[in-house]
Coordinates of C-alpha atoms and ligand atoms in Angstrom, one line a residue:
M221 CA 0.0 0.0 0.0
K222 CA 1.0 3.6 -0.3
V223 CA 1.4 5.3 3.1
T224 CA 2.4 8.7 4.3
V225 CA 3.5 9.5 7.8
F226 CA 3.4 13.0 9.1
G227 CA 6.0 13.5 11.8
S228 CA 9.4 11.7 11.7
G229 CA 10.1 11.4 15.4
Y230 CA 10.3 8.3 17.6
V231 CA 6.9 7.1 16.6
G232 CA 6.6 8.4 13.0
L233 CA 10.0 7.2 11.9
A234 CA 9.5 3.7 13.5
T235 CA 6.0 3.5 11.9
G236 CA 7.2 4.6 8.5
A237 CA 10.3 2.3 8.5
C238 CA 8.4 -0.8 9.8
L239 CA 5.6 -0.3 7.2
A240 CA 8.2 0.1 4.4
D241 CA 10.1 -2.9 5.7
A242 CA 6.9 -5.0 5.3
G243 CA 6.7 -3.9 1.6
N244 CA 4.7 -0.7 1.6
Q245 CA 5.6 2.4 -0.3
V246 CA 6.1 5.0 2.5
V247 CA 6.7 8.7 2.4
C248 CA 7.7 10.4 5.7
V249 CA 6.9 14.1 6.0
D250 CA 8.3 16.4 8.6
V251 CA 8.5 20.2 9.0
D252 CA 12.0 20.0 10.4
E253 CA 14.2 20.6 7.4
D254 CA 17.4 19.6 9.2
K255 CA 15.9 16.3 10.2
I256 CA 14.7 15.5 6.7
A257 CA 18.1 16.5 5.2
L258 CA 19.8 14.2 7.7
L259 CA 17.5 11.3 6.9
N260 CA 18.0 11.9 3.2
D261 CA 21.8 11.9 3.8
G262 CA 21.5 8.4 5.4
G263 CA 21.8 9.8 9.0
M264 CA 19.5 9.0 12.0
P265 CA 18.0 11.8 14.1
I266 CA 17.4 9.5 17.0
Y267 CA 18.8 6.4 18.6
E268 CA 16.5 3.4 18.5
P269 CA 17.9 -0.1 18.4
G270 CA 17.6 -1.8 14.9
L271 CA 15.8 1.2 13.3
D272 CA 18.9 2.4 11.4
A273 CA 19.2 -0.9 9.5
I274 CA 15.5 -1.0 8.4
V275 CA 15.5 2.7 7.4
A276 CA 18.6 2.1 5.3
G277 CA 17.3 -1.1 3.8
S278 CA 14.0 0.3 2.8
R279 CA 15.5 3.5 1.5
E280 CA 17.9 1.5 -0.7
A281 CA 15.0 -0.6 -1.9
G282 CA 13.1 2.6 -2.9
R283 CA 10.2 2.0 -0.5
L284 CA 11.0 4.8 2.0
S285 CA 11.6 8.4 1.3
F286 CA 11.7 11.6 3.3
T287 CA 10.3 15.0 2.4
T288 CA 9.1 18.4 3.8
D289 CA 6.7 18.6 0.9
I290 CA 3.2 18.3 2.5
A291 CA 1.3 18.3 -0.8
Q292 CA 3.4 15.4 -2.0
G293 CA 2.7 13.5 1.2
V294 CA -1.1 14.0 0.9
D295 CA -1.0 13.0 -2.7
H296 CA 1.0 9.8 -2.1
G297 CA -0.6 7.9 0.8
E298 CA -3.9 6.0 0.8
V299 CA -3.4 6.1 4.6
L300 CA -2.1 9.4 6.1
F301 CA -0.7 8.8 9.6
I302 CA -0.5 11.8 11.9
A303 CA 2.4 11.0 14.3
V304 CA 3.4 14.5 15.4
G305 CA 4.1 15.5 19.0
T306 CA 1.3 16.3 21.5
P307 CA 3.3 18.1 24.2
P308 CA 1.5 19.5 27.3
D309 CA 0.3 23.0 27.1
E310 CA 0.5 25.4 30.0
N311 CA -2.5 23.9 31.8
G312 CA -1.4 20.3 31.4
S313 CA -3.8 19.5 28.5
A314 CA -2.4 17.9 25.3
D315 CA -1.4 20.7 22.9
L316 CA -3.1 19.8 19.6
K317 CA -1.6 22.5 17.5
Y318 CA 0.8 20.2 15.5
V319 CA -2.0 17.6 15.0
L320 CA -4.5 20.2 13.7
S321 CA -1.8 21.9 11.6
V322 CA -1.4 18.6 9.8
A323 CA -5.2 18.2 9.5
H324 CA -5.5 21.6 7.8
S325 CA -2.6 20.8 5.5
I326 CA -4.4 17.6 4.5
G327 CA -7.6 19.5 3.8
Q328 CA -5.8 22.0 1.6
H329 CA -4.4 19.2 -0.6
L330 CA -6.8 16.3 -0.5
N331 CA -7.7 15.1 -3.9
G332 CA -9.4 11.7 -3.5
F333 CA -10.3 9.3 -0.7
R334 CA -7.8 9.1 2.2
V335 CA -7.8 7.4 5.6
I336 CA -6.4 9.8 8.2
A337 CA -5.0 7.8 11.0
D338 CA -4.4 9.6 14.3
K339 CA -1.3 7.8 15.8
S340 CA -0.3 10.7 18.1
T341 CA -1.6 10.3 21.6
V342 CA -4.6 12.6 21.7
P343 CA -7.5 13.3 24.0
V344 CA -11.0 11.9 23.4
G345 CA -12.7 14.0 20.7
T346 CA -9.6 14.8 18.7
A347 CA -10.7 12.8 15.7
D348 CA -13.7 15.0 15.5
L349 CA -11.5 18.1 15.6
V350 CA -9.3 16.7 12.9
A351 CA -12.3 15.9 10.7
A352 CA -13.6 19.5 11.3
A353 CA -10.3 21.0 10.3
V354 CA -10.1 18.9 7.1
T355 CA -13.7 19.7 6.3
E356 CA -13.2 23.4 6.9
E357 CA -10.4 23.4 4.2
L358 CA -12.5 21.3 1.8
V359 CA -15.4 23.8 2.1
T360 CA -13.0 26.7 1.5
R361 CA -12.0 24.9 -1.7
G362 CA -15.7 24.7 -2.7
F363 CA -16.5 21.1 -1.8
A364 CA -19.5 19.9 0.2
A365 CA -19.3 19.9 4.0
D366 CA -21.5 16.7 4.2
P367 CA -19.5 13.5 3.6
E368 CA -22.4 11.6 1.9
E369 CA -22.8 14.6 -0.4
R370 CA -19.1 14.5 -1.2
I371 CA -19.3 10.8 -2.0
R372 CA -22.4 11.4 -4.2
L373 CA -20.6 14.2 -6.1
G374 CA -17.4 12.3 -6.5
Q375 CA -15.5 14.9 -4.4
P376 CA -12.4 14.4 -2.2
D377 CA -13.4 12.5 0.9
F378 CA -11.8 11.1 4.0
T379 CA -12.4 9.3 7.2
V380 CA -10.5 9.8 10.5
V381 CA -9.6 6.6 12.4
S382 CA -7.9 6.5 15.8
N383 CA -4.9 4.1 15.7
P384 CA -3.0 4.8 19.0
E385 CA 0.6 3.6 19.2
F386 CA 1.8 1.4 22.0
L387 CA 5.4 0.9 21.1
K388 CA 8.1 1.5 23.7
E389 CA 11.1 3.6 23.0
G390 CA 14.2 1.4 23.1
A391 CA 12.1 -1.5 21.6
A392 CA 10.2 0.4 19.0
V393 CA 11.0 -1.9 16.0
A394 CA 10.2 -5.1 17.9
D395 CA 7.0 -3.6 19.4
F396 CA 5.7 -2.3 16.1
S397 CA 6.6 -5.5 14.2
R398 CA 5.1 -7.8 16.8
P399 CA 2.5 -5.8 18.5
D400 CA 0.5 -6.9 21.6
R401 CA -2.5 -5.3 20.0
I402 CA -3.5 -3.0 17.1
V403 CA -6.3 -0.7 18.2
I404 CA -8.4 0.8 15.5
G405 CA -11.2 3.1 16.3
A406 CA -13.4 3.7 13.3
D407 CA -16.9 5.2 12.6
N408 CA -19.7 3.0 11.5
T409 CA -20.3 5.1 8.4
T410 CA -19.6 4.3 4.7
S411 CA -16.2 6.1 4.8
G412 CA -15.4 4.7 8.3
R413 CA -16.0 1.1 7.2
R414 CA -13.9 1.7 4.1
G415 CA -11.1 3.2 6.4
L416 CA -11.3 0.2 8.7
E417 CA -10.9 -2.2 5.8
L418 CA -7.8 -0.4 4.6
M419 CA -6.3 -0.3 8.1
R420 CA -6.8 -4.0 8.5
Y421 CA -5.2 -4.7 5.2
L422 CA -2.2 -2.5 6.1
Y423 CA -1.7 -4.2 9.4
A424 CA -2.3 -7.8 8.1
P425 CA 1.4 -8.6 7.7
F426 CA 1.9 -7.8 11.4
T427 CA -0.8 -10.1 12.7
L428 CA -0.2 -13.3 10.7
N429 CA 0.5 -15.3 13.7
R430 CA -2.9 -14.5 15.2
D431 CA -5.2 -11.5 14.8
R432 CA -4.5 -9.0 17.5
T433 CA -6.6 -6.2 15.9
M434 CA -9.1 -4.6 18.3
V435 CA -11.8 -2.7 16.5
M436 CA -13.8 -0.2 18.5
D437 CA -15.4 3.2 18.2
V438 CA -13.1 6.2 17.8
R439 CA -13.6 7.6 21.3
S440 CA -12.8 4.3 23.1
A441 CA -9.7 3.9 21.0
E442 CA -8.5 7.4 22.0
L443 CA -9.2 6.7 25.6
T444 CA -7.5 3.3 25.5
K445 CA -4.1 4.8 25.0
Y446 CA -4.4 7.2 27.9
A447 CA -5.8 4.4 30.1
A448 CA -2.8 2.2 29.3
N449 CA -0.2 4.8 30.1
A450 CA -2.0 5.9 33.2
M451 CA -2.1 2.3 34.5
L452 CA 1.6 1.8 33.8
A453 CA 2.5 5.0 35.6
T454 CA 0.3 3.9 38.5
R455 CA 2.3 0.7 38.8
I456 CA 5.5 2.6 39.0
S457 CA 4.4 5.1 41.6
F458 CA 2.8 2.3 43.6
M459 CA 6.1 0.4 43.7
N460 CA 8.1 3.6 44.4
E461 CA 6.0 4.4 47.4
L462 CA 6.2 0.8 48.7
A463 CA 10.0 0.8 48.1
N464 CA 10.3 3.9 50.4
L465 CA 8.2 2.2 53.0
A466 CA 10.1 -1.0 52.7
E467 CA 13.3 0.8 53.4
D468 CA 11.8 2.3 56.6
L469 CA 10.6 -1.1 57.6
G470 CA 13.8 -3.0 56.9
A471 CA 12.2 -5.0 54.0
D472 CA 13.7 -5.5 50.5
I473 CA 11.3 -4.2 47.7
E474 CA 12.9 -6.6 45.2
L475 CA 11.8 -9.6 47.2
V476 CA 8.4 -8.1 47.7
R477 CA 8.2 -7.5 44.0
R478 CA 8.8 -11.2 43.3
G479 CA 6.4 -12.2 46.0
I480 CA 3.5 -10.2 44.5
G481 CA 4.5 -10.6 40.8
S482 CA 3.9 -14.4 41.1
D483 CA 0.2 -13.6 41.3
P484 CA -0.9 -13.7 37.6
R485 CA -3.4 -10.9 38.4
I486 CA -0.4 -8.7 39.2
G487 CA 2.4 -10.1 37.0
Y488 CA 6.2 -9.4 37.2
S489 CA 6.5 -6.9 34.4
F490 CA 6.7 -3.2 35.0
L491 CA 6.8 -3.4 38.7
Y492 CA 10.2 -2.0 39.5
A493 CA 11.0 0.8 41.9
G494 CA 13.4 3.4 40.7
T495 CA 14.0 7.1 40.3
G496 CA 10.5 7.9 39.1
Y497 CA 9.0 7.8 35.6
G498 CA 10.1 10.3 32.9
G499 CA 10.1 10.4 29.2
S500 CA 7.9 12.0 26.6
C501 CA 4.8 10.0 27.4
F502 CA 3.8 9.1 31.0
P503 CA 4.2 12.6 32.5
K504 CA 2.3 14.4 29.8
D505 CA -0.3 11.7 29.3
V506 CA -1.2 11.3 33.0
S507 CA -1.5 15.1 33.2
A508 CA -3.6 15.3 30.0
L509 CA -6.0 12.6 31.2
R510 CA -6.5 14.4 34.5
R511 CA -7.1 17.6 32.6
S512 CA -9.7 15.8 30.3
A513 CA -11.4 14.5 33.4
A514 CA -11.4 17.9 35.1
E515 CA -13.1 19.3 32.0
H516 CA -15.9 16.9 32.6
G517 CA -16.1 17.8 36.3
R518 CA -14.3 14.6 37.4
S519 CA -11.3 14.3 39.6
L520 CA -9.0 11.3 38.9
R521 CA -7.8 11.1 42.5
I522 CA -5.6 8.1 41.9
L523 CA -3.7 9.8 39.1
E524 CA -3.2 12.9 41.2
A525 CA -1.5 10.7 43.8
V526 CA 0.5 9.0 41.0
E527 CA 1.9 12.3 39.8
D528 CA 2.7 13.6 43.3
A529 CA 4.5 10.3 44.2
N530 CA 6.5 10.6 41.0
T531 CA 7.5 14.2 41.6
A532 CA 8.6 13.2 45.1
Q533 CA 10.5 10.1 43.8
K534 CA 12.7 12.2 41.5
E535 CA 14.0 13.8 44.7
V536 CA 14.9 10.6 46.5
L537 CA 18.4 10.1 45.2
G538 CA 19.3 13.8 46.0
R539 CA 17.9 13.4 49.5
K540 CA 19.9 10.3 50.1
I541 CA 23.0 12.1 48.9
R542 CA 22.3 15.0 51.3
G543 CA 21.7 12.5 54.0
R544 CA 25.3 11.2 53.6
F545 CA 27.1 14.4 52.7
G546 CA 25.0 17.2 54.1
D547 CA 23.2 20.1 52.3
D548 CA 26.3 21.8 51.1
L549 CA 27.9 19.7 48.4
S550 CA 30.6 22.1 47.4
G551 CA 34.0 20.5 46.9
L552 CA 32.4 17.2 46.0
T553 CA 32.4 15.5 42.6
F554 CA 29.7 13.0 41.6
A555 CA 30.0 10.6 38.7
V556 CA 26.5 10.1 37.2
W557 CA 25.9 6.9 35.2
G558 CA 22.9 7.0 32.9
L559 CA 21.2 10.2 31.7
A560 CA 18.4 9.0 29.3
F561 CA 15.0 8.6 30.9
K562 CA 15.4 4.8 30.4
P563 CA 17.8 2.4 28.8
N564 CA 18.2 1.9 25.1
T565 CA 17.1 5.4 24.1
D566 CA 18.7 8.8 23.8
D567 CA 15.5 10.5 24.9
M568 CA 16.1 13.0 27.6
R569 CA 12.6 14.4 27.9
D570 CA 11.6 14.6 31.6
A571 CA 14.5 12.3 32.5
P572 CA 15.0 12.0 36.3
S573 CA 18.8 12.6 35.7
R574 CA 18.0 16.2 34.9
V575 CA 16.3 16.9 38.3
L576 CA 19.3 15.2 40.1
I577 CA 22.0 17.0 38.2
A578 CA 20.4 20.4 38.6
D579 CA 20.0 19.6 42.4
L580 CA 23.7 18.5 42.8
I581 CA 25.1 21.5 40.9
G582 CA 22.7 23.9 42.7
R583 CA 24.3 22.7 45.9
G584 CA 27.8 23.4 44.8
A585 CA 28.8 19.9 43.5
R586 CA 30.6 19.0 40.3
V587 CA 29.2 16.3 38.1
R588 CA 31.0 13.9 35.6
A589 CA 28.3 12.4 33.5
F590 CA 28.2 9.4 31.2
D591 CA 25.5 7.7 29.2
P592 CA 26.1 5.0 26.5
V593 CA 24.0 6.8 23.8
A594 CA 22.3 10.0 25.1
M595 CA 25.5 12.1 25.5
E596 CA 24.7 14.5 22.6
E597 CA 21.1 15.0 23.6
A598 CA 22.2 15.4 27.2
R599 CA 24.7 18.0 26.4
R600 CA 22.0 20.0 24.6
V601 CA 19.2 19.8 27.3
L602 CA 21.5 20.0 30.3
A603 CA 23.0 23.2 28.9
L604 CA 19.5 24.7 28.8
D605 CA 18.6 23.3 32.2
L606 CA 21.7 24.6 33.9
D607 CA 21.6 28.0 32.2
G608 CA 25.1 29.2 32.6
A609 CA 26.0 26.9 35.6
H610 CA 27.1 24.1 33.3
D611 CA 30.9 24.6 33.9
A612 CA 30.3 22.3 36.9
L613 CA 29.2 19.6 34.5
T614 CA 31.6 17.6 32.4
F615 CA 31.0 14.6 30.2
A616 CA 33.1 11.5 30.4
G617 CA 34.0 9.2 27.4
S618 CA 33.2 6.0 29.4
A619 CA 31.7 4.8 32.7
N620 CA 35.2 4.2 34.1
E621 CA 36.4 7.7 33.0
A622 CA 33.3 9.2 34.8
V623 CA 34.4 7.8 38.2
E624 CA 38.0 8.9 37.8
G625 CA 38.6 11.4 40.6
A626 CA 34.9 11.4 41.7
D627 CA 34.0 11.2 45.3
A628 CA 30.8 9.1 44.8
L629 CA 28.8 7.4 42.0
V630 CA 25.1 7.9 41.3
I631 CA 23.5 5.4 39.0
V632 CA 20.3 6.8 37.5
T633 CA 19.4 4.8 34.4
E634 CA 19.6 1.0 34.5
W635 CA 21.6 0.5 31.3
K636 CA 22.7 -3.2 31.0
A637 CA 26.4 -2.0 30.9
F638 CA 26.1 -0.8 34.5
R639 CA 24.7 -4.1 35.9
A640 CA 28.0 -5.7 36.8
P641 CA 30.5 -3.0 37.6
D642 CA 34.0 -3.9 38.7
F643 CA 33.6 -2.9 42.4
S644 CA 37.4 -3.2 43.1
V645 CA 38.0 -0.5 40.4
L646 CA 35.2 1.6 41.9
A647 CA 36.6 1.2 45.4
T648 CA 40.0 2.6 44.2
R649 CA 38.6 5.5 42.2
L650 CA 35.7 6.8 44.4
T651 CA 37.4 8.8 47.1
K652 CA 34.4 8.6 49.5
K653 CA 33.5 5.0 48.4
A654 CA 29.8 5.7 48.1
I655 CA 27.3 4.5 45.4
F656 CA 23.8 5.8 45.2
D657 CA 21.8 3.3 43.1
G658 CA 18.6 4.6 41.5
Ligands
NAD196 P1 8.7 13.5 18.4 O1 8.8 14.8 19.1 O2 9.9 12.6 18.5 O3 8.4 13.7 16.9 C1 7.4 14.6 16.4 C2 7.8 15.0 15.0 O4 6.7 15.7 14.4 C3 9.0 16.0 15.0 O5 10.0 15.5 14.2 C4 8.4 17.3 14.5 O6 9.3 18.1 13.7 C5 7.2 16.8 13.6 N1 6.2 17.7 13.3 C6 5.7 18.7 14.0 N2 4.7 19.4 13.3 C7 4.6 18.8 12.1 C8 3.8 19.0 10.9 N3 2.9 19.9 10.9 N4 4.0 18.2 9.9 C9 4.9 17.2 9.9 N5 5.7 16.9 11.0 C10 5.6 17.7 12.1 O7 7.4 12.8 19.0 P2 7.2 11.3 19.3 O8 7.9 10.8 20.6 O9 7.4 10.5 18.1 O10 5.6 11.3 19.7 C11 4.7 11.5 18.7 C12 3.3 11.2 19.2 O11 3.2 9.8 19.5 C13 3.0 11.9 20.5 O12 1.6 12.1 20.6 C14 3.3 10.8 21.6 O13 2.6 11.0 22.8 C15 2.9 9.6 20.9 N6 3.6 8.4 21.3 C16 4.9 8.4 21.6 C17 5.6 7.3 22.0 C18 7.1 7.3 22.3 O14 7.6 6.3 22.9 N7 7.8 8.4 22.0 C19 4.9 6.0 22.1 C20 3.5 6.0 21.8 C21 2.9 7.2 21.4

């Protein structure tokens, strides 16, 4: 099939590349000219395991191309995916300006029937807003506002389906290629049924083993994505609060985790205590869901607690460090291992390392930081976070180099490479012989 993906970030690029890898003709459109130029030169704007190989393979095979030309993108795809960012706006809602900008562009260029698939994480009701934006542009171009009328007159037509994405950064290719489920929310209208059929056809190669497609109405599909992320964030905050209590009580949260994970109703996955959740999804999605609820006069009290617990958890490592060294950390150097918000990604959005590093440096400490892949992105965002105070931060070329001359080590992100450190080396290098393990 011919497919266009608007937005070439973590989700858009993975979606486009995996669909091209399965044999589809894919055009990826982005407004970021540097990103498109880099992709056209064979470079990768993000780190995602395995993605570079399938991008390169599909480009060479002529099935994947990159452009900033929106009209070309609209013209090309039978399915037009919207996979642009939905960052939080100032009141915590999802900011839909990028999504609606794509919708308007589609309406300005639409010349036949297209399925518009919302892949961005968007609040319930967004598909209606996308449809309204496209319709507005069609009407400006002299076409009918009513879909049935457009079909009768042979005018450009479309349907908006919700197709939320559940891939995990760090495992995007595997998750997209072997999904747990493919959620498709479609209207029960002539265009909606046609859209659903095309989406099923597009995803068929990914569900050969057994059909994992879940068809539902559009609103339920939109809510499913938020419900999934809110539930996962809840598990993390629950375990973090229990971990803090376990420490007070002299219990080991890891043993407790195994004890409860053995119950199939609970399960072992995604039950780890740590430095709090970060990244581009959980914080903004929990906040956006709470905001949607508030707009309907509802308070999601559990999610309020989940957010509060997470904010507090990001302070825990800093508090432990102060407990050992006092409030004034001047004269001390901390090695920090792991900067990305989780392993196997270079994504620094809302990473707990940022809170910790700002706290340490604010208290007079020096930091020697290392991450296996996020160094470039970390340099960029930490320079902005520290706003002039970044002389106190240096980046090391390896984990061992980071601990050279440091007083203590803080492990923030659980990269595999940090799982079995040589403790005898650490003992000789860390002058205060202290490790804070997040
Ligand atoms: P991202 O910031 O990595 O990428 C978004 C891209 O969209 C950027 O390259 C930006 O330049 C581009 N863009 C903005 N406006 C555009 C326009 N008008 N036309 C074309 N391109 C445009 O974002 P992401 O992490 O890929 O997330 C995208 C969406 O997917 C969000 O709604 C997010 O919540 C959701 N999501 C993300 C993940 C994840 O793990 N990152 C997982 C599931 C769902």
